Amino acid sequence: MTAPPDPLDQFIEAAARSLNLQVAPEWLPAVKANLQVTLQLGAIVEQFQLPDEAEPAPVFKA
Amino acid sequence: MDMTWSSAAEIAAAVSSGKRTATSVAEAALARIAARNGELNAFTAVLHERALQRAAAIDAALARGEPQGPLAGVPFAVKNLIDVAGIPTLAGSKINRSHPPAGRDATLIERLEAAGAVLVGALNMGEYAYDFTGENVHHANSRNPHNPDHMTGGSSGGSGGAVAGGLVPLALGSDTNGSIRVPSSFCGIFGLKPTYGRLSRARSFPFVASLDHLGPFARSTRDLALAYDAMQGFDAADPVCADRPVEPVLPLLEQGIGGLRIATAGGYFRKGNFPEAVEAVERVSKALGATREVEIPEAGRARAAAYVITATEGAALHLDRLRNQAMDFDPAVRDRLIAGAMVPSALVIKAQKFRRWYREQMLALFETVDVIIAPATPCTAPMIGQQTFVIDGVELPVRANVGIYTQPISFIGLPVVAAPLPLSPLPIAVQLIAAPWREDILLRTAAALEQMGVAVAPRPQS
């Protein structure tokens, strides 16, 4: 029996294709590890409840 | 006059008064670089001809009776992501070696030279500034003058090594998540990360537009203030640069800390410290009479949000190069950037929304406190190549965790002075943090620590 595919591996494959990025097989473990860390930290941010009216903070001056 | 450890202020006074020529100062700096750079690997370009021509012009002007600026004859160098006319802006990369030479100096170089300073070279850095170590696979690692087996910290590694090693009294670097404050800590020198938008970034290679700052390194608070004052002012060429009047700090340096409300950062900033970081914060808190502790709200989440914005904006900047020149990146940088390109955009917008919320909380906190003391790094400089360290019993990667205390601060662009303490065998710095646009308070506080002998840029043994 083969293990079911990891959804994150499938996501990386699909994202690489949609972004037209070549990801060599030997790069995949590091790319995956980095993406996992970033998504974990993104989840910490996302869990914080803010009102719909909250403005994002990029600075732009016309 | 010991040219390997003289301050910028001393050099400028000697040149302006005719005790030294700018040419002799530049020659001494170039000789020191030639003698020490082989070991420290701080410089990626040394500008002999330019420096000597500029110095000769200063000497000629002085001979005609024309006063030069407050940095007359002071040698300085810049991180190699800052444009220097005539050479490609490497930004620590192999890829940018094929870029055409910059056509014009960055605004900050022009302003320092207008004040009399003499550019002597460009400095090593981590690839595309995505780094806290000062290591570089293309141009070799920056090495710490206090022990060349140890990291300088990054990404402004050459800036830290050049100033701490006595190669120049003044250098410029950039700080997106800690890249001025980390090398200041590991190399034991003073660094200023100004308020976001205070100093022009025009004609420098970007990393994360939302978070990028430029600023100076020096071995004294006075030299930081001299350079900072010379570089202030609006610049339309940087869309982020604030249209504020120049607010000179140098005349205020001796005002001391009387009347300032100073506190130590608790909570998040008390966790994960090695003993040397605890000792540094304790020494500074005691010297400044800071008995109060303040909680920076949601600092861990702020660090997480800075991490997400960095990963994604960095990836967007380099997307074409990742498609077409992936093999020419440092593999560690490449894999982080590829991962960043794949992060859902909703998380980035959430991070930017959180950023505004966090800024409001911090501005409210600064209604009750003027200076917050926090560690700059969890530890002194790790060994070059060291992959992990153990914090609170947990083994963690060095690269990702050196900036845990700097990231929540630069995330909203607060000004910070990194003040070094001469611990043995390696120095370490603390962060002095203030409300936006209050660099004056920070430099006054750092000057007071220096006068007390608490904050000192220690001289390396070699």
Short mmCIF file of C-alpha atoms in Angstrom, two decimals, chain A residues 11-13 15-16 18-23 26-27 30-32 34-35 37-39 41-48 50-61, chain B residues 196 210 234 239-243 298 301 303-305 307-308 311 319 322-323 326-327 332 334-336 338-339 341-344 347 349-357:
data_model
loop_
_atom_site.label_atom_id
_atom_site.label_comp_id
_atom_site.label_asym_id
_atom_site.label_seq_id
_atom_site.Cartn_x
_atom_site.Cartn_y
_atom_site.Cartn_z
CA PHE A 11 -0.33 22.27 -3.45
CA ILE A 12 3.37 22.98 -4.12
CA GLU A 13 3.19 21.13 -7.43
CA ALA A 15 1.38 26.40 -7.30
CA ALA A 16 4.70 25.88 -9.08
CA SER A 18 0.52 28.06 -12.04
CA LEU A 19 3.43 30.40 -11.28
CA ASN A 20 5.59 28.86 -14.02
CA LEU A 21 8.28 28.01 -11.46
CA GLN A 22 10.55 25.02 -11.95
CA VAL A 23 11.10 23.26 -8.62
CA GLU A 26 15.90 17.91 -4.59
CA TRP A 27 14.67 21.42 -3.65
CA ALA A 30 13.44 22.74 1.79
CA VAL A 31 10.68 24.50 -0.12
CA LYS A 32 8.09 22.47 1.76
CA ASN A 34 9.85 26.84 4.46
CA LEU A 35 6.26 26.92 3.26
CA VAL A 37 6.76 27.49 8.66
CA THR A 38 5.29 30.44 6.77
CA LEU A 39 1.81 28.93 6.72
CA LEU A 41 2.98 31.76 11.15
CA GLY A 42 0.29 32.96 8.74
CA ALA A 43 -2.25 30.94 10.71
CA ILE A 44 -1.17 32.69 13.91
CA VAL A 45 -1.83 36.02 12.22
CA GLU A 46 -5.09 34.85 10.68
CA GLN A 47 -6.50 33.65 14.00
CA PHE A 48 -6.43 37.19 15.33
CA LEU A 50 -10.18 42.09 13.41
CA PRO A 51 -13.29 43.98 12.25
CA ASP A 52 -14.20 44.07 8.55
CA GLU A 53 -13.40 47.76 8.57
CA ALA A 54 -9.78 47.22 9.63
CA GLU A 55 -7.53 48.91 7.08
CA PRO A 56 -4.32 47.22 5.92
CA ALA A 57 -1.15 49.15 6.56
CA PRO A 58 1.01 49.36 3.43
CA VAL A 59 2.32 52.88 3.03
CA PHE A 60 1.48 54.54 -0.25
CA LYS A 61 1.55 58.23 -1.06
CA TYR B 196 10.42 53.96 8.56
CA SER B 210 6.90 47.52 3.34
CA PHE B 234 12.91 64.68 2.27
CA PRO B 239 8.12 57.40 -2.40
CA VAL B 240 8.19 56.30 1.24
CA CYS B 241 10.48 59.11 2.45
CA ALA B 242 8.52 61.37 4.80
CA ASP B 243 8.21 65.07 4.04
CA GLU B 298 1.03 40.55 20.61
CA ARG B 301 2.10 37.66 16.35
CA ARG B 303 6.91 38.76 14.36
CA ALA B 304 4.76 36.17 12.55
CA ALA B 305 3.14 38.87 10.42
CA TYR B 307 7.70 36.92 8.52
CA VAL B 308 4.72 36.45 6.18
CA ALA B 311 8.43 35.93 2.54
CA LEU B 319 9.85 35.94 -9.17
CA LEU B 322 13.44 32.44 -9.68
CA ARG B 323 11.98 31.39 -13.04
CA ALA B 326 17.18 29.74 -10.08
CA MET B 327 20.53 27.94 -10.16
CA ALA B 332 18.92 28.41 1.00
CA ARG B 334 16.13 30.35 -3.35
CA ASP B 335 14.09 27.74 -1.49
CA ARG B 336 12.74 30.33 0.97
CA ILE B 338 10.05 29.87 -3.86
CA ALA B 339 8.04 28.97 -0.77
CA ALA B 341 5.72 32.81 -3.81
CA MET B 342 3.21 30.10 -2.86
CA VAL B 343 1.73 31.73 0.26
CA PRO B 344 -1.95 32.62 -0.22
CA LEU B 347 -2.64 35.77 4.69
CA ILE B 349 -3.55 41.11 3.64
CA LYS B 350 -4.38 39.80 7.10
CA ALA B 351 -0.80 40.51 8.13
CA GLN B 352 -1.06 44.07 6.81
CA LYS B 353 -4.36 44.58 8.64
CA PHE B 354 -2.80 43.27 11.83
CA ARG B 355 0.07 45.66 11.27
CA ARG B 356 -2.18 48.68 11.57
CA TRP B 357 -3.87 47.30 14.70
#
